[in-house]
Coordinates of C-alpha atoms and ligand atoms in Angstrom, one line a residue:
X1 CA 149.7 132.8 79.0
X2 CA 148.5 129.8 81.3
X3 CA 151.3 126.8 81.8
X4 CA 150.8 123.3 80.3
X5 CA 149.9 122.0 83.7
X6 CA 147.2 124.6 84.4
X7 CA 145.7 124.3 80.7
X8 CA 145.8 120.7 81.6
X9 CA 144.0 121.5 84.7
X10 CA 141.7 123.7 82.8
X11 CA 140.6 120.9 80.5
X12 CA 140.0 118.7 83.4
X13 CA 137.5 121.3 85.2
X14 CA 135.9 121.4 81.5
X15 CA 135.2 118.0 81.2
X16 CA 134.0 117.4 84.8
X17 CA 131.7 120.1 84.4
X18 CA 130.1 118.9 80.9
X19 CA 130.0 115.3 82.7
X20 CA 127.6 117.3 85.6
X21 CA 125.6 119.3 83.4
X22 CA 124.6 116.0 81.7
X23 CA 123.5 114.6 84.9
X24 CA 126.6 112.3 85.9
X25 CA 126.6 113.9 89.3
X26 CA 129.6 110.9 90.7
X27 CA 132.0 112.6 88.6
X28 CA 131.7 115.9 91.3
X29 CA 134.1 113.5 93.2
X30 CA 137.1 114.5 90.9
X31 CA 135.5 118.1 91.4
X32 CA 136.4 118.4 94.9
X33 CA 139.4 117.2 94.6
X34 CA 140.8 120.1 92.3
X35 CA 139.8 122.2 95.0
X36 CA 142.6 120.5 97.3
X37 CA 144.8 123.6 98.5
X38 CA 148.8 123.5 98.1
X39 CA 148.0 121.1 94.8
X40 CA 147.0 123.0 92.1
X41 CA 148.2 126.4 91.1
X42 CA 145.3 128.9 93.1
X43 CA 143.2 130.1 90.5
X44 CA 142.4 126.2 89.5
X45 CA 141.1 125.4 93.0
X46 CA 139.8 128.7 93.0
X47 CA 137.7 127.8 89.9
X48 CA 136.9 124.2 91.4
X49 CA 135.7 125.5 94.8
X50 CA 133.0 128.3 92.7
X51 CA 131.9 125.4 90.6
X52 CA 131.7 122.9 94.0
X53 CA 129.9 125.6 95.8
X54 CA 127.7 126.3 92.8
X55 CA 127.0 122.1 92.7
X56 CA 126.1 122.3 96.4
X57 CA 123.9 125.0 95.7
X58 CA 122.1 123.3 93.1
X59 CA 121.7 120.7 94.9
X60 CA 120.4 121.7 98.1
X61 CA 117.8 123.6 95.8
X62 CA 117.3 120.0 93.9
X63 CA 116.7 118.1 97.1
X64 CA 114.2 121.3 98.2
X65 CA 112.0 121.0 95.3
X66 CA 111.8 117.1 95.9
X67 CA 110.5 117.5 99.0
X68 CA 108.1 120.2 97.8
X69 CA 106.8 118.0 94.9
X70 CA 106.5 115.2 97.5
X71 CA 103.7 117.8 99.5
X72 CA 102.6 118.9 96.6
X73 CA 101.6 115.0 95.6
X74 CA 100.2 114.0 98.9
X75 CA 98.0 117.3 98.8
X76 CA 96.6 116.2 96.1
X77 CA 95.9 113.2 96.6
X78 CA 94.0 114.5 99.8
X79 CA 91.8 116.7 97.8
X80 CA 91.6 114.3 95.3
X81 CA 90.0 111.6 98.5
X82 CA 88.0 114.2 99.5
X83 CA 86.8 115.6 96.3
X84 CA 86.0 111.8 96.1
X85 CA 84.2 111.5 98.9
X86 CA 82.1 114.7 98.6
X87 CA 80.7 113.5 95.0
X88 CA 79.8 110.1 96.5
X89 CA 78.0 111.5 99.5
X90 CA 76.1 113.8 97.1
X91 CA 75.0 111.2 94.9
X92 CA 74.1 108.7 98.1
X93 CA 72.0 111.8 99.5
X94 CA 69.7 111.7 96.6
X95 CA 69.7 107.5 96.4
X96 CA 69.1 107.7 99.8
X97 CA 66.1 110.2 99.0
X98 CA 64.6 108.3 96.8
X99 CA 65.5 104.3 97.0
X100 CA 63.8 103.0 93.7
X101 CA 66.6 105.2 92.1
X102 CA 69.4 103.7 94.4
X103 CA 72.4 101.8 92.4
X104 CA 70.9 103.8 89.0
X105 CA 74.2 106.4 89.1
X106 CA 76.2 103.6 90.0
X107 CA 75.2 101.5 86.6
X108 CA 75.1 105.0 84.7
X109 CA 78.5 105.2 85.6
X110 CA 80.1 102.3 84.8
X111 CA 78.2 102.6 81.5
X112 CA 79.0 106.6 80.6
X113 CA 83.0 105.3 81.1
X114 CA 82.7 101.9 79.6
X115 CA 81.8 103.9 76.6
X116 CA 83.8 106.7 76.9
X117 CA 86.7 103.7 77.4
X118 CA 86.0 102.4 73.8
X119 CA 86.4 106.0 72.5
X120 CA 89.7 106.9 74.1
X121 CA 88.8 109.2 76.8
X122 CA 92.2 109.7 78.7
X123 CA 92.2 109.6 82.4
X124 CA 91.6 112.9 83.0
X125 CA 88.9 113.6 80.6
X126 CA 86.9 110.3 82.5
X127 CA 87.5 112.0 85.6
X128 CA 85.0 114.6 84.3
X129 CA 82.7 112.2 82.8
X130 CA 82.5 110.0 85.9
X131 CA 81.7 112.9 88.6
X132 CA 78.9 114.1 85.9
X133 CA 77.4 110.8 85.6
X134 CA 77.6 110.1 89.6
X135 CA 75.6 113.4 90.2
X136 CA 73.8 114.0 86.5
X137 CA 70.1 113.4 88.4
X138 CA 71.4 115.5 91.9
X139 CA 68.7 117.9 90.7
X140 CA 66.4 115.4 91.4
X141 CA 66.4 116.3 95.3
X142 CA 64.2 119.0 94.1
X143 CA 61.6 116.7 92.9
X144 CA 58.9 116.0 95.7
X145 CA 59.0 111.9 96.4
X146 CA 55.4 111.5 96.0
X147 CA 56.2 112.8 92.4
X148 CA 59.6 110.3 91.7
X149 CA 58.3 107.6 93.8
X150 CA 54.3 107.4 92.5
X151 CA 53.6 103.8 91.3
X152 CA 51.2 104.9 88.8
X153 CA 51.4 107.4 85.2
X154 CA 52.1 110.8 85.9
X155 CA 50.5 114.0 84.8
X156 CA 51.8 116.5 81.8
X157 CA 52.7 118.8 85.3
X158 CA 54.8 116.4 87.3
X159 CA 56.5 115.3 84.2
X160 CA 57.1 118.9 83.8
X161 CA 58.4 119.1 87.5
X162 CA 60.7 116.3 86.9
X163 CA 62.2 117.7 83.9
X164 CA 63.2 120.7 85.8
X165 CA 66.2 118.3 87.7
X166 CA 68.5 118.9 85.0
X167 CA 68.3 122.6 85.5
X168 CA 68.5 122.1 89.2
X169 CA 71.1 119.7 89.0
X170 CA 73.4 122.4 87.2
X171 CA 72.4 125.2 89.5
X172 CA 73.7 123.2 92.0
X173 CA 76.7 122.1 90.5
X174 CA 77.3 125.1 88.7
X175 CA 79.2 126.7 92.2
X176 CA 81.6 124.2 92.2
X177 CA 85.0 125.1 90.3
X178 CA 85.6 121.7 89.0
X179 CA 87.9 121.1 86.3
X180 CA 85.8 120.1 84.0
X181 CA 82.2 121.4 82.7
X182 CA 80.8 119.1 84.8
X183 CA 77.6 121.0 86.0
X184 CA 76.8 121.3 81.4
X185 CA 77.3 117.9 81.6
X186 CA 74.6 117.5 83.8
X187 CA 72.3 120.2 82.1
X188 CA 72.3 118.5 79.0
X189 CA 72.0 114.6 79.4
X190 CA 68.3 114.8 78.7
X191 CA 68.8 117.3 75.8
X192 CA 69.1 115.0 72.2
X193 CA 70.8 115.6 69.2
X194 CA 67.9 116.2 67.2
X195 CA 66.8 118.8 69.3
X196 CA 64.1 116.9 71.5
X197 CA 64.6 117.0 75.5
X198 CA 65.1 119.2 77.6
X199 CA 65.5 122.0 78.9
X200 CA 65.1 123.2 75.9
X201 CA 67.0 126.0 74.8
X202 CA 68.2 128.5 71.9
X203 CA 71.3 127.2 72.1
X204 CA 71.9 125.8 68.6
X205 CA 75.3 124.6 69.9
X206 CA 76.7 121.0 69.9
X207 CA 75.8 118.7 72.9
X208 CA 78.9 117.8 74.7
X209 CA 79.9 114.6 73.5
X210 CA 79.7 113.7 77.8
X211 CA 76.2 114.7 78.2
X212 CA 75.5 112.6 74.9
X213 CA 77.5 109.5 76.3
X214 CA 75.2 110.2 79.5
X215 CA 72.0 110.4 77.4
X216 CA 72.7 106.9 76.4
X217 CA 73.9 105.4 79.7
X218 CA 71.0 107.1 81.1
X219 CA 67.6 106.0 79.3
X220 CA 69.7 102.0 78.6
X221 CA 69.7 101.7 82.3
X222 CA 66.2 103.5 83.4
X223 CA 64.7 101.0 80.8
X224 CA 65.9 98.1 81.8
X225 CA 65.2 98.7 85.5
X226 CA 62.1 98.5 87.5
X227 CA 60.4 101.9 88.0
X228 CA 57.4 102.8 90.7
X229 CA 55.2 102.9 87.3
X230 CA 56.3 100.0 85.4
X231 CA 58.4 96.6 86.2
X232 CA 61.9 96.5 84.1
X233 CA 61.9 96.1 80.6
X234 CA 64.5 94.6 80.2
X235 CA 68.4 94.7 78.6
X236 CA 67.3 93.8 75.2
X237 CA 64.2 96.5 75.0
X238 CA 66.3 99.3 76.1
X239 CA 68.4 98.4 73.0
X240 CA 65.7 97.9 70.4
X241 CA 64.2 101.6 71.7
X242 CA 68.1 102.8 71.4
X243 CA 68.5 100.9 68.2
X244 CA 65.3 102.9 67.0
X245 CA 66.3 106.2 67.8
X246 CA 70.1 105.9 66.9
X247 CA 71.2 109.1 64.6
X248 CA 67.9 110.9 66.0
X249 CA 67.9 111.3 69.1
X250 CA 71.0 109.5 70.7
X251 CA 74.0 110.1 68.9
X252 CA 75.3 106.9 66.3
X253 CA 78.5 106.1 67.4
X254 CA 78.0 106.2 71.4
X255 CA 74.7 104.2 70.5
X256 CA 76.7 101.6 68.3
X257 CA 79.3 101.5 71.1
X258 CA 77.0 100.6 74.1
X259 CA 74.9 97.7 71.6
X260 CA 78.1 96.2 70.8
X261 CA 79.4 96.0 74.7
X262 CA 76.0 94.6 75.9
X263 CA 76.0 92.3 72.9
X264 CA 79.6 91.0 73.0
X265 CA 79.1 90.7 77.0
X266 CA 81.9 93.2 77.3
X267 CA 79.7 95.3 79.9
X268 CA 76.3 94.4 81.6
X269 CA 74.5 95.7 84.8
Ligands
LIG301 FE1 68.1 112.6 84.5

């Protein structure tokens, strides 16, 4: 049998406790004063003084996984700068490479994720999207620059070189263990829904809805740029040819999406 005082006690520990579990940590005040010796009966500070070493405990272990998660964060964000700054120096190697090209992954970029914007890509997933579209024509740093940069037509066989960046472009990529698919990204922008493109495959299986978004960004913004062969064509061009092929070779809703930002002025180059 415990006295009215100690059950009195008792409850107080109780409800000091519940007050901690749920996080109101100024009530540990009251806690160590329980454990006052000469006060309370012994096995009541007794009790206090496990519970207030148990609270220190905690949180010392609290404040450790703080600073840990603090690490953690600026860790990332260093790979995260650097991870950065690798894709960008990638993509600059090949605009470098071959300047009639340069700013063209730039523009497909802000394209690929003003699109992928209007469909409600979350961050993470546009992460993906924008490191694909940065590097989708890498493979091109295969291609000789007589070939990319000739101001005239080009043969059946350097059109057939040319196709093979898309291939290269993944081989390349395909080493690196990024979070996303991004090196199938790349293998598939040129690849169209109604099977046309390239490389062409057996694979009967879907285009990633990134490497269709790509597609898009891709031939709107080769179009309407000057090329060694041929001056620009021009915005509205690129999205009569689109308009044409919409539901057969580009997909309808990323089509419809990137007409209606160019033609509400929501996005231009
Ligand atoms: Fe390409």
């Amino acid at each position: 049998m415990i006295d009215e005082q100690a059950q009195g006690l008792l409850d107080e520990l109780t409800r000091v406790c519940t007050k901690i579990a749920n996080g109101k940590n100024w009530e540990k005040d009251r806690f160590f004063e329980l454990t006052r010796e000469g006060s309370y009966p012994a096995h009541i500070t007794g009790l206090a003084e496990s519970f207030g070493m148990m609270l220190v405990k905690v949180e010392t272990r609290e404040f450790q996984l703080e600073q840990k998660l603090e690490e953690l964060q600026k860790s990332y964000m260093r790979t995260s700068t650097m991870l950065d700054g690798m894709v960008l120096s990638l993509a600059s190697t090949l605009e470098h490479r071959d300047p009639y090209t340069a700013g063209h992954g730039r523009r497909v970029t802000e394209l690929s994720c003003a699109i992928a914007g209007q469909m409600g890509f979350d961050s993470d997933r546009m992460e993906g999207l924008r490191i694909a579209a940065l590097l989708h024509d890498i493979g091109k740093i295969a291609v000789p620059l007589e070939i990319l940069s000739k101001p005239g037509p080009i043969s059946e066989h350097e059109f057939n070189l040319i196709k093979t960046h898309s291939q290269t472009g993944h081989d390349i990529l395909a080493s690196i263990d990024f979070p996303w698919p991004v090196a199938q990204f790349v293998l598939q922008h040129h690849r169209r829904i109604d099977g046309s493109g390239y490389p062409v495959t057996n694979d009967a299986g879907e285009i990633p809805l990134e490497a269709r978004i790509l597609g898009v960004a891709d031939v709107v913004e080769a179009m309407s740029s000057h090329r060694p062969y041929r001056p620009a064509l021009g915005i509205d061009r690129a999205l009569e040819e689109l308009t044409a092929a919409k539901g057969i070779a580009f997909d309808s809703e990323v089509t419809d999406i990137c007409i209606r930002l160019f033609r509400t002025g929501e996005f231009s180059f």
